[in-house]
Coordinates of C-alpha atoms and ligand atoms in Angstrom, one line a residue:
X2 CA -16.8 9.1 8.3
X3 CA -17.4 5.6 6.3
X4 CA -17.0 5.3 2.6
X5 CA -20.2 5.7 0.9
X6 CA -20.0 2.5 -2.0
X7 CA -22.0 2.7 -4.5
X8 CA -24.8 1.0 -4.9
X9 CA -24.9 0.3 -8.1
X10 CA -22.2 -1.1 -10.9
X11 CA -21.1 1.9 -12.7
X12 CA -20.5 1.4 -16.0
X13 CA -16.5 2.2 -17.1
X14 CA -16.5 3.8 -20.1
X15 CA -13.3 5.7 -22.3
X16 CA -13.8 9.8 -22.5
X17 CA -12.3 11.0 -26.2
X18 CA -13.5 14.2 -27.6
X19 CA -15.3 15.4 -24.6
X20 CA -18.1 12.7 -24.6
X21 CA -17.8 8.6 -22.8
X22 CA -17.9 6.2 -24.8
X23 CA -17.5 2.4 -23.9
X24 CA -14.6 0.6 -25.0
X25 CA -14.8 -2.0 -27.4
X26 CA -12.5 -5.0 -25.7
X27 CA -13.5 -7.0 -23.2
X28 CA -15.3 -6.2 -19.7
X29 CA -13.9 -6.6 -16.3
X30 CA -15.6 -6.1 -13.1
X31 CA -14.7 -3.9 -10.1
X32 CA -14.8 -5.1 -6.5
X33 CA -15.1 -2.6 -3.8
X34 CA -12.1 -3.5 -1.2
X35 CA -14.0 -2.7 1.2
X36 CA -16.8 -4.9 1.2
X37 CA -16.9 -7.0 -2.1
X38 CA -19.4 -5.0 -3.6
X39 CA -19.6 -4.9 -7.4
X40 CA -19.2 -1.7 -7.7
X41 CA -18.0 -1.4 -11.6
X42 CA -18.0 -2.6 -14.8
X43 CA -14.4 -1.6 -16.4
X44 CA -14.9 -1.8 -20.7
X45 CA -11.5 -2.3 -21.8
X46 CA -9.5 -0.6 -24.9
X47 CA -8.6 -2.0 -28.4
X48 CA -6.1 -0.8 -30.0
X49 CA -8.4 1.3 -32.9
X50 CA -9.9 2.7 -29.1
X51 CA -6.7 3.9 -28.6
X52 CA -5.8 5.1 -32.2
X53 CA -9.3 7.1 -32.3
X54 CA -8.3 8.8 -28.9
X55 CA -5.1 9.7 -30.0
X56 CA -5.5 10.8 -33.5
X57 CA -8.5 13.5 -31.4
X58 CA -5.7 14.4 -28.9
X59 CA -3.4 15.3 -32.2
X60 CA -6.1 17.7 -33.8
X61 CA -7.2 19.1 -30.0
X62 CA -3.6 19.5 -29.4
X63 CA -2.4 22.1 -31.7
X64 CA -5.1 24.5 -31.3
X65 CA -4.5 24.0 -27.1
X66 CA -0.8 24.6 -27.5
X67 CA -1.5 28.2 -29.8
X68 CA -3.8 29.2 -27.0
X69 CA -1.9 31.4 -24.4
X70 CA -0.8 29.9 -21.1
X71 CA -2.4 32.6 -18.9
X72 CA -5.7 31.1 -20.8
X73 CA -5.2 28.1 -20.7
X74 CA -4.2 28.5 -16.7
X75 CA -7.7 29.8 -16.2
X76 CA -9.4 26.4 -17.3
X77 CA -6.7 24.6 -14.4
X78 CA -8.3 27.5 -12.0
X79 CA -11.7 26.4 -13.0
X80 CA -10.6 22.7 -12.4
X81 CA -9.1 23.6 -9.1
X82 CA -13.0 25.2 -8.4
X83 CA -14.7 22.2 -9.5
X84 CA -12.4 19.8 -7.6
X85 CA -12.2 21.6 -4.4
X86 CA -16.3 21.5 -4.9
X87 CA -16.8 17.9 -5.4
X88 CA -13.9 16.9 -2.8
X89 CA -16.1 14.9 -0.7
X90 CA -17.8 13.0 -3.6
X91 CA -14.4 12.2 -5.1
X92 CA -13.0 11.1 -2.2
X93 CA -16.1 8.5 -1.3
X94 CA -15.6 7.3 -4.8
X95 CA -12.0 6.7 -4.9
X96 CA -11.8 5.7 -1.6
X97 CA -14.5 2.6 -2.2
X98 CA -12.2 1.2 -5.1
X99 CA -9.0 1.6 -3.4
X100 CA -9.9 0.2 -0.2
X101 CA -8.8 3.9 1.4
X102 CA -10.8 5.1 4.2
X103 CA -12.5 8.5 3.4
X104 CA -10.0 10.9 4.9
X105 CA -6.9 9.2 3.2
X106 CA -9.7 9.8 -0.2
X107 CA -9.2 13.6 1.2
X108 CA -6.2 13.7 1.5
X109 CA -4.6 12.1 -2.0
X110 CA -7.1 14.6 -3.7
X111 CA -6.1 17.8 -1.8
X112 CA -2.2 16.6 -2.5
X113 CA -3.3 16.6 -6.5
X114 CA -4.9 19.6 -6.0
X115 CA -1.2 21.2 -4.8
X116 CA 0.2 20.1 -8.2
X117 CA -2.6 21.7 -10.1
X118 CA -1.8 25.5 -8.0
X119 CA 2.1 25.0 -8.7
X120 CA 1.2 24.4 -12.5
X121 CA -1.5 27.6 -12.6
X122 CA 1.2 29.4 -10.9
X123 CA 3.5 28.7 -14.7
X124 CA 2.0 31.8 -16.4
X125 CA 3.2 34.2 -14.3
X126 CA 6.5 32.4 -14.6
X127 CA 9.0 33.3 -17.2
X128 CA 9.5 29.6 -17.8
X129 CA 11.5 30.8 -21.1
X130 CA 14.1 33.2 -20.4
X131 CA 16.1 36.0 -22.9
X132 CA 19.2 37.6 -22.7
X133 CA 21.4 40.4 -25.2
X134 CA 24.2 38.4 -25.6
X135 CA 26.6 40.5 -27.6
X136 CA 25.3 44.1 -28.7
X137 CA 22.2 43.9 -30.6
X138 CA 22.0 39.9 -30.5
X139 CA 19.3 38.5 -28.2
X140 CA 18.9 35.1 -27.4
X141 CA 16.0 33.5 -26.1
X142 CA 14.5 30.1 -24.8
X143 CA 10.9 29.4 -25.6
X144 CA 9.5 26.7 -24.0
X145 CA 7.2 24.4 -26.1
X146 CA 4.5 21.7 -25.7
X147 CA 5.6 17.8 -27.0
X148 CA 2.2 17.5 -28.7
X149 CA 0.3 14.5 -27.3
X150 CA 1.0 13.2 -24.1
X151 CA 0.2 9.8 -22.4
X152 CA 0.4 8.6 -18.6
X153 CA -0.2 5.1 -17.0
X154 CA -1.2 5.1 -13.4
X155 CA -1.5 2.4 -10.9
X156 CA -4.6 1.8 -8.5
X157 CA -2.9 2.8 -4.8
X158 CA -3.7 6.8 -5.8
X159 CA -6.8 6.7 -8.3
X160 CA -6.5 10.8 -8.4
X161 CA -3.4 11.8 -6.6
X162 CA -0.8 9.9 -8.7
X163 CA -2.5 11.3 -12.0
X164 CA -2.6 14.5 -10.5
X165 CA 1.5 15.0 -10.8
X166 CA 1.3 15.1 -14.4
X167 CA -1.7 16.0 -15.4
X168 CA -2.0 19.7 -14.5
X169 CA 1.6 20.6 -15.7
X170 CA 1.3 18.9 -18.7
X171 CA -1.9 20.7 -19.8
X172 CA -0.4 23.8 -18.7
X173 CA 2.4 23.8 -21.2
X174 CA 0.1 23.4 -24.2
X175 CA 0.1 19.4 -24.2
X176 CA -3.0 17.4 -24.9
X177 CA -3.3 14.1 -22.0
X178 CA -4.4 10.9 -22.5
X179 CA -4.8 9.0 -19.2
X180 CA -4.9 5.5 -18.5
X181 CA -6.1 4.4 -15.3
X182 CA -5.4 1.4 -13.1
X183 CA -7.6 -1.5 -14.5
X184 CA -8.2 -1.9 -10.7
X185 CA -9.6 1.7 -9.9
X186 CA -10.5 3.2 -12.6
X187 CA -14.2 4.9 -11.9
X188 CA -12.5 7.9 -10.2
X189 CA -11.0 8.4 -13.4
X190 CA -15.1 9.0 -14.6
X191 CA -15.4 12.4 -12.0
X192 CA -11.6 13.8 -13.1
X193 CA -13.3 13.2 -16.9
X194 CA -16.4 15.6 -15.9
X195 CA -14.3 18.1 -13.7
X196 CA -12.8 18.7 -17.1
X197 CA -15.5 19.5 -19.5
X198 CA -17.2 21.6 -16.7
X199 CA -14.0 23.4 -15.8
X200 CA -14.2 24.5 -19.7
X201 CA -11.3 22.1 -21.4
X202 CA -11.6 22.1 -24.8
X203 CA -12.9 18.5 -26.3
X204 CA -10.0 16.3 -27.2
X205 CA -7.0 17.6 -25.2
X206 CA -7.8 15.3 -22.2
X207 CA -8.8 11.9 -23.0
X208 CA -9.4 8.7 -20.9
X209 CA -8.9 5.4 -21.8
X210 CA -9.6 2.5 -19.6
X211 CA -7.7 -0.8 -19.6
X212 CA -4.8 -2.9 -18.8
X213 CA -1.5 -4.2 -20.2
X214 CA -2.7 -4.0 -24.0
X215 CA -3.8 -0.4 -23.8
X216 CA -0.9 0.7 -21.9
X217 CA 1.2 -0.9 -25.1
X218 CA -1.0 0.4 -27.9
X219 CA -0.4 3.8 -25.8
X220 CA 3.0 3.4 -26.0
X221 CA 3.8 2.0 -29.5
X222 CA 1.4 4.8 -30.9
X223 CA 3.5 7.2 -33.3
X224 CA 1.8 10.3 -32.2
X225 CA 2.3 9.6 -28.1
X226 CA 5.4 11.7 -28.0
X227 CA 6.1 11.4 -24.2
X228 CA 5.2 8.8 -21.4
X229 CA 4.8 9.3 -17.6
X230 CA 4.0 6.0 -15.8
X231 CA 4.0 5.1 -12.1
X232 CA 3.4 1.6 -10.8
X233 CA 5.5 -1.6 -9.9
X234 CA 9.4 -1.8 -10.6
X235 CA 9.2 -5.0 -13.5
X236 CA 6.4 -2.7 -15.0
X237 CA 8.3 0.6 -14.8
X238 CA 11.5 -1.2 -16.0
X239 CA 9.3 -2.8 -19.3
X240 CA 7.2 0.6 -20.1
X241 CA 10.9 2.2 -20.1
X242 CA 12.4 0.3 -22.2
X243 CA 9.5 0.1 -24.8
X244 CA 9.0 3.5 -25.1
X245 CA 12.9 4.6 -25.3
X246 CA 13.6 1.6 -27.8
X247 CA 11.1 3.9 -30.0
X248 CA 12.7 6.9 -29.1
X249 CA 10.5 8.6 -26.7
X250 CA 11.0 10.2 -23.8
X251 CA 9.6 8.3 -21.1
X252 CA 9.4 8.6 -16.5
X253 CA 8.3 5.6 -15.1
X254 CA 8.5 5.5 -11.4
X255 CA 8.6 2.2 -9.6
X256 CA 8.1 0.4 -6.6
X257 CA 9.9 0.7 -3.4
X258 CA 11.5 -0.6 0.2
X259 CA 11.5 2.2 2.5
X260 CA 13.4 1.9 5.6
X261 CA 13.6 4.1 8.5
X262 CA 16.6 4.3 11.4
X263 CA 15.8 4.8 14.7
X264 CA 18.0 6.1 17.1
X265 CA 17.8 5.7 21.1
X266 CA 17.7 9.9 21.2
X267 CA 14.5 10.4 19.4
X268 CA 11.4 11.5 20.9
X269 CA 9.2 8.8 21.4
X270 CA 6.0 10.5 21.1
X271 CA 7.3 11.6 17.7
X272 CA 8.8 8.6 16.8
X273 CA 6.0 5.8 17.6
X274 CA 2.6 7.8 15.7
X275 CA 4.8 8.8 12.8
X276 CA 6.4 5.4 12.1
X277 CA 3.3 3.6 13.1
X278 CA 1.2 5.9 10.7
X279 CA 4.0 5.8 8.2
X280 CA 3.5 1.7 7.7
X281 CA -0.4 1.5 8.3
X282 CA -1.8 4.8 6.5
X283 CA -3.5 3.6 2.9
X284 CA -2.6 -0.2 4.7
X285 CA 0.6 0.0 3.5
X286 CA -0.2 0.5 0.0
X287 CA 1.9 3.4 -0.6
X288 CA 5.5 4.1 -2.6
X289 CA 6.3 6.1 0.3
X290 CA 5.3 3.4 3.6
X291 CA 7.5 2.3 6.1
X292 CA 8.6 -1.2 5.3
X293 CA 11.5 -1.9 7.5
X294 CA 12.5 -0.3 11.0
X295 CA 16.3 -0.2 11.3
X296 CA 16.5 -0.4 15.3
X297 CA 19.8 0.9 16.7
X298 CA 20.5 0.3 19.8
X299 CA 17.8 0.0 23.1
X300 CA 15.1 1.4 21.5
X301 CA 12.4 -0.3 23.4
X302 CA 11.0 2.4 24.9
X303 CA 9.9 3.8 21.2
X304 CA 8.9 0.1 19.8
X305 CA 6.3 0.1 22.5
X306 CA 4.9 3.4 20.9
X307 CA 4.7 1.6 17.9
X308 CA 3.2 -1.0 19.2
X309 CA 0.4 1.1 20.9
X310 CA -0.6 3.2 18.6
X311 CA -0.8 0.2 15.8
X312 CA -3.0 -1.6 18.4
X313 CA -5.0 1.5 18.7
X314 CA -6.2 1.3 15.2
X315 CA -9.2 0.3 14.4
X316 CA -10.5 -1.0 10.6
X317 CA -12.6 0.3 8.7
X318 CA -12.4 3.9 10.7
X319 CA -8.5 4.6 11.3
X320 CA -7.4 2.3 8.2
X321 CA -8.5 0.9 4.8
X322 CA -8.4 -2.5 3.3
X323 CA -6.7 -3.8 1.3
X324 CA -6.4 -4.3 -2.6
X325 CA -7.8 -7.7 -3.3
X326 CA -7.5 -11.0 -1.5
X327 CA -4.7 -12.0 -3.7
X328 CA -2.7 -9.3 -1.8
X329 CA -4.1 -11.0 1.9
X330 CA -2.7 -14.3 0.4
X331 CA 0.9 -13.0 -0.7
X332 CA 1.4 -10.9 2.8
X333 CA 0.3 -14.2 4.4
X334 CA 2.8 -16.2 2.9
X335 CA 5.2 -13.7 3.4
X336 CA 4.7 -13.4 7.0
X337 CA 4.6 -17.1 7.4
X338 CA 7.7 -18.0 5.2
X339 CA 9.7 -15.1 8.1
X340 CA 8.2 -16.9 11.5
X341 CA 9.5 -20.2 9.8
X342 CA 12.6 -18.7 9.5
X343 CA 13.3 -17.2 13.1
X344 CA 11.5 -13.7 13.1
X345 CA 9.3 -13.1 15.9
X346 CA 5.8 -11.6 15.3
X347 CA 5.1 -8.7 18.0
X348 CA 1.8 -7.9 16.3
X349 CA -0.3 -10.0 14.0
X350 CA -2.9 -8.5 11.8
X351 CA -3.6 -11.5 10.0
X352 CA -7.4 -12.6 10.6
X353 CA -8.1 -9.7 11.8
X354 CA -11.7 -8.6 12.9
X355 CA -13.1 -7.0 9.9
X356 CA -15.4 -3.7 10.7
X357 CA -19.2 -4.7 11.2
X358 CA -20.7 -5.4 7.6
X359 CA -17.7 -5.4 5.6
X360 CA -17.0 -9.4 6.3
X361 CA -16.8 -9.3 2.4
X362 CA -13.8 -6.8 2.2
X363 CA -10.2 -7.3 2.1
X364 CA -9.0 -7.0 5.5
X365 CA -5.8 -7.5 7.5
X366 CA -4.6 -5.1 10.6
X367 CA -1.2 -3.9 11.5
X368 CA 1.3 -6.8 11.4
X369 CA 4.9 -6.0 13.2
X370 CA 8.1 -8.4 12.9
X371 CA 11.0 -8.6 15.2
X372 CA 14.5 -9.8 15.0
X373 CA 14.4 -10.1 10.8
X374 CA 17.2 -10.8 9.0
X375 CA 18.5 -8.1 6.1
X376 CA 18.7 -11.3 4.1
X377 CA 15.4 -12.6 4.6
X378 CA 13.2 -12.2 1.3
X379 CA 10.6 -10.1 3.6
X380 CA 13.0 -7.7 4.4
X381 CA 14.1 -6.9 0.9
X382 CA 11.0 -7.5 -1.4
X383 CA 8.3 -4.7 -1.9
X384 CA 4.9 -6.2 0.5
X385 CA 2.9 -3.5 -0.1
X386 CA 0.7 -4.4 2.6
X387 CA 0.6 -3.1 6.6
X388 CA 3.6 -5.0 8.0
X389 CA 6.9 -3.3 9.2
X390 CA 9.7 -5.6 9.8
X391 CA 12.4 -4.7 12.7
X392 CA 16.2 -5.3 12.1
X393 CA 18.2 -4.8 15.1
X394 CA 21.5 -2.9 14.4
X395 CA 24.0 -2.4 16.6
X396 CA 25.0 1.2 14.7
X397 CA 24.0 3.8 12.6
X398 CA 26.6 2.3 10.0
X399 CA 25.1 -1.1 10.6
X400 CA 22.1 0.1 9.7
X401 CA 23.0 2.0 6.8
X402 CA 24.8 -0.6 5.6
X403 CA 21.2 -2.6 5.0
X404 CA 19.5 0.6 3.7
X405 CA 22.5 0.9 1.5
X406 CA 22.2 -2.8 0.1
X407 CA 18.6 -1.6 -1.1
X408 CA 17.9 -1.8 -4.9
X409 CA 15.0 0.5 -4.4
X410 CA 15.9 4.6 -3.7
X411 CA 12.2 5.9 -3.0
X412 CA 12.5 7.5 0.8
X413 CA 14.6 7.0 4.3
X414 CA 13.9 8.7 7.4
X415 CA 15.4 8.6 10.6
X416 CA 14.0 9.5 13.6
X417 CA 16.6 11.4 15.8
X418 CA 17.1 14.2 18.4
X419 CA 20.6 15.1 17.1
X420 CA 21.1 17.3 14.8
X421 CA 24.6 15.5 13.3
X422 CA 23.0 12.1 13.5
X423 CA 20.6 12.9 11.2
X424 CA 22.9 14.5 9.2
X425 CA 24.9 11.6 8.6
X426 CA 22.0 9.5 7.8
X427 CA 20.7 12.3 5.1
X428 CA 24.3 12.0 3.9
X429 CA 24.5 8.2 3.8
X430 CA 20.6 7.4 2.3
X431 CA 20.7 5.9 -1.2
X432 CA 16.9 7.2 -1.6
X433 CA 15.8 10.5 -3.6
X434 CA 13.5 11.2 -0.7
X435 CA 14.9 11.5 3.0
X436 CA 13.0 12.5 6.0
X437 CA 13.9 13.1 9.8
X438 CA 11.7 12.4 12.4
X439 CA 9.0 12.5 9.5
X440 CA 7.8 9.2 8.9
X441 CA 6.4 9.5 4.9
X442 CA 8.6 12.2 3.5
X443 CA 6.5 13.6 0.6
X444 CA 8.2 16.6 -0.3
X445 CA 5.5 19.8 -1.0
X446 CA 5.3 21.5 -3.9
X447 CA 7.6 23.5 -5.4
X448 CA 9.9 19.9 -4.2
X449 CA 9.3 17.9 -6.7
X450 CA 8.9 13.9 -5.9
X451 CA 11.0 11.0 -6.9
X452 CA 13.0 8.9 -6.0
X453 CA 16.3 6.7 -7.4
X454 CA 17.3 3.4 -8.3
X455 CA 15.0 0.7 -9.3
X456 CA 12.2 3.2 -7.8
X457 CA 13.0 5.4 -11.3
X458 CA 13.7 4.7 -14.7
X459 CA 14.3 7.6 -16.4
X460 CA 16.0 11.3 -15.6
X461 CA 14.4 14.1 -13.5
X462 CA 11.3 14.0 -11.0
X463 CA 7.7 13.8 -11.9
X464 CA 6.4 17.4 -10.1
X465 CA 8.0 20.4 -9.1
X466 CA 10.2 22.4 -11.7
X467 CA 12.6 19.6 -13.1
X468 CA 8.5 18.1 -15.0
X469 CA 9.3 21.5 -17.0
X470 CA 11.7 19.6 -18.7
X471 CA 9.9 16.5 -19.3
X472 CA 6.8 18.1 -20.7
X473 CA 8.4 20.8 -23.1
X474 CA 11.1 21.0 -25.6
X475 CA 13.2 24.4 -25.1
X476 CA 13.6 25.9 -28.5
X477 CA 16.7 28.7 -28.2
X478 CA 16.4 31.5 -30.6
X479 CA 18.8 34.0 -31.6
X480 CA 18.1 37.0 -33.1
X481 CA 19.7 40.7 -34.6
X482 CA 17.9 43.0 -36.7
X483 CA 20.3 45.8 -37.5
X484 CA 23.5 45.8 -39.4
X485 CA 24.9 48.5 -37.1
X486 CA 25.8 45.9 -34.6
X487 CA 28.4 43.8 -33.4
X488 CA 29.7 41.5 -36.3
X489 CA 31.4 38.3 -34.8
X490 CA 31.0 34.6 -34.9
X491 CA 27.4 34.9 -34.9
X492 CA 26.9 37.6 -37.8
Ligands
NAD28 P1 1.4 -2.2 -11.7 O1 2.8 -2.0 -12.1 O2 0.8 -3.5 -11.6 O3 0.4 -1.4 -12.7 C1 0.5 0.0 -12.9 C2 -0.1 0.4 -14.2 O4 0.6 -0.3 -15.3 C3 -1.6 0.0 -14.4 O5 -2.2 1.0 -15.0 C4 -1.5 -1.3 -15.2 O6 -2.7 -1.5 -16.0 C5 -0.3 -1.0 -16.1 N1 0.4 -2.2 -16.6 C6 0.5 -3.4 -16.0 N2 1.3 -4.2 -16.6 C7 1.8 -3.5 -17.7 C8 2.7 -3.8 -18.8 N3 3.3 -5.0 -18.9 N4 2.9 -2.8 -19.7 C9 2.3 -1.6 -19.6 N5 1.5 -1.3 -18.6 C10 1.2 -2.2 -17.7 O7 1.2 -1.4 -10.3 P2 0.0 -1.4 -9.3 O8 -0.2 -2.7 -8.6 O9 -1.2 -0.8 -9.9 O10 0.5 -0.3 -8.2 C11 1.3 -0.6 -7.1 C12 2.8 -0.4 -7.4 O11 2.9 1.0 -7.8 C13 3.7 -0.6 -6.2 O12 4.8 -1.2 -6.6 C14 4.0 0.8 -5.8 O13 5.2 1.0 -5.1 C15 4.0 1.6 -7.1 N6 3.9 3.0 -6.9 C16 5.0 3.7 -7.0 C17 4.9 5.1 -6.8 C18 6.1 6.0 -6.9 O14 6.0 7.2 -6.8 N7 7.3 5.4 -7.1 C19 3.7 5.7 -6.5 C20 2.5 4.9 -6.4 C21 2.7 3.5 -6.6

């Protein structure tokens, strides 16, 4: 199915205390990727937006976090409902300002969704714990909400990436304030309705729309207690440091350089589809994409796989676009800068032929390197775009060796029939996230996601059990009421 872009700007506006209301900095427009149709107008946030929004969330919050979780889990069933309801028009939406085709829309929303059951699932959890720990002495963890909340999101996943935090957050008695991608932020605008309808109470989710300033008013605010941000590693580095330097507690996931071995033994018609899918699905714009193929041995058999299924693809239908042409210009250069300096292209996307109508968007098709050096810039910077580059090892410890050198730690999969290979590769990855013969290895809830190295600032993942931690403070209390018993250290 094609994306349905809108046909009219739609206006951009903040959502604090349950109603939208336009910010009062300055306006930006949004682009559709796919055809360079204005299809927004983004009103940006001063920093009395983002006071006003905050000092709502403080007030909303305290009532929120006195309200039971098994209540408060039946607004995120409600929200689940409305979600599951509007899937399609979500997806069309998000999908027109992210340059994703419709079913990669789907998909990132239905992923979100998966966060949203693990955190209903909470109240039927005994997320505290208690325990007699001498005769007559209990002791007892209770697990409770930071207070206000606040989480920066960058414009590859306009719902899924929000969609970590969001729904485990709320569900421990936090109030949220979101601020969306600059670049795709009208998604944010459905999210916003889902929740009044779902029945949220005004004021514990708010939205506010802008770019760097808003993120630092967000941060520097007293009452923003914790901060969850995912986007580019210099961003993730600077938002980690600001916010600890004031003593919060702060996640901020970066970008990444995923690389994948490939071993002579693995099935090809495993191996070509899921590598091939792995570095063209959202056109490379993904933490989790394929950037560099770590070829051992005679693998030829499996690179023309690769090669035929990328050819196979066809714009607009089996992939999106990409960002903005700024992006086009850097792969470009990129890809140019690597011929000049001896790689080989086996398959150039560049100038590709844009799908019918959509000569406006930002296009480029599946672009594969040969023979690249570890130590050429392409092979170690983040592209972010739908190129793989090949390195030819002559080992699995060669090619470790490269993954190894690797600031980023998001993901590494190898694709194997051998059960000890792939062993030694799980055992060798510097990534938080490993697959074999998986080519984007996004762990499923309960797993939580995250990776290491410059791909994380900060301790513990951002779903699954360990964003317990991150959103709640364990209080332990101890406790006797009769004289009769045991009288030790703790009498
Ligand atoms: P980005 O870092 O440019 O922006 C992310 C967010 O940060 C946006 O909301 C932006 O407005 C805000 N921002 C920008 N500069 C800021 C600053 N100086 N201080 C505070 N906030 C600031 O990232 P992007 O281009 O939107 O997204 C692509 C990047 O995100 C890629 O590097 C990709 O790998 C990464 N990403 C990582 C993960 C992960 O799980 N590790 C997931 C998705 C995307």
């Amino acid at each position: 199915m094609s994306v349905k872009i809108p046909l009219q700007p739609i206006p951009v506006l903040n959502f604090i205390s349950g109603h939208f209301k336009a910010g009062n900095g300055f306006k930006q427009n949004i682009h559709s990727p796919h055809n360079g149709a204005l299809i927004g107008e983004v009103h940006h946030s001063t920093k009395d937006d983002v006071q006003h929004a905050v000092q709502a969330a403080v007030i909303a919050q305290k009532k929120w976090a006195a309200t039971p979780i098994k209540e408060r889990s039946k607004v995120l069933f409600n929200l689940r409902q409305v979600l599951l309801r509007d899937l399609d028009e979500i997806a069309h939406l998000k999908s027109s300002e992210s340059g994703k085709t419709f079913l990669e829309g789907k998909a990132g929303l239905l992923k979100g969704i998966e966060v949203l059951e693990f955190a209903t699932s909470l109240q039927n959890l005994d997320i505290g714990g208690k325990l007699e720990v001498s005769r007559g002495v209990t002791c007892e963890y209770r697990r409770q909400a930071l207070g206000v909340v606040a989480s920066i999101t960058p414009f590859n996943f306009p719902a899924m990436v929000p969609f970590w935090t969001i729904p485990t957050a709320l569900a421990l008695g936090n109030a949220y304030i979101w601020k969306p991608s600059e670049k795709t932020p009208l998604t944010s605008l459905k999210i916003a309705e889902a929740m009044s309808e779902a029945g949220l109470p005004e004021g514990v989710f708010q939205v506010l729309q802008g770019g760097i300033e808003t993120s630092q008013a967000l941060i520097d605010d007293p009452d923003i207690q914790a901060i969850a941000f995912v986007g580019s590693t210099p961003v993730a580095r600077q938002v980690y440091q600001r916010g600890t330097q004031l003593g919060k507690r702060v996640l901020a996931l970066g970008g990444a350089k995923n690389h994948i071995v490939l071993l002579p033994d693995a099935q090809p018609e495993i191996a070509g589809p899921g590598i091939s899918d792995s570095f063209t699905g959202c056109a490379g714009q993904r933490c989790m994409a394929a950037a560099v193929l770590l070829a051992v041995g005679d693998v030829e058999i499996h690179i023309q796989k690769i090669l035929e299924r990328a050819r196979s693809l066809e714009l607009g239908k089996d992939m999106g676009a990409l960002i903005n042409k700024s992006q086009i210009k850097f792969l470009n250069q990129q890809i140019q800068k690597a011929v000049q300096e001896g790689a080989k292209i086996l398959l150039d996307g560049r100038n590709a032929v844009p799908p019918l109508g959509q000569e406006n968007g930002n296009w480029m098709g599946p672009t594969i390197l040969d023979h690249v050096s570890p130590d050429q810039d392409i092979a170690k910077l983040e592209l972010f775009g739908p190129v793989l580059c090949i390195i030819r090892c002559k080992d699995i410890s060669e090619a470790m060796g490269i993954e190894n050198s690797s600031k980023m730690g998001n993901a590494c999969s190898v694709f194997t029939s051998s059960g000890a290979l792939a062993e030694k590769v799980i055992s060798m990855a510097s990534t938080g996230m490993v697959g074999v013969n998986v080519g984007v290895p996004v762990p499923r809830e309960p797993f939580s996601f995250g990776g290491i190295q410059e791909s994380k600032f900060g301790h513990g993942d951002i779903t699954g059990v360990s964003s317990l931690d991150f959103w709640s403070n364990l209080k332990k209390v101890t406790v006797k009421w009769d004289q009769q018993h045991d009288n030790n250290w703790m009498s």
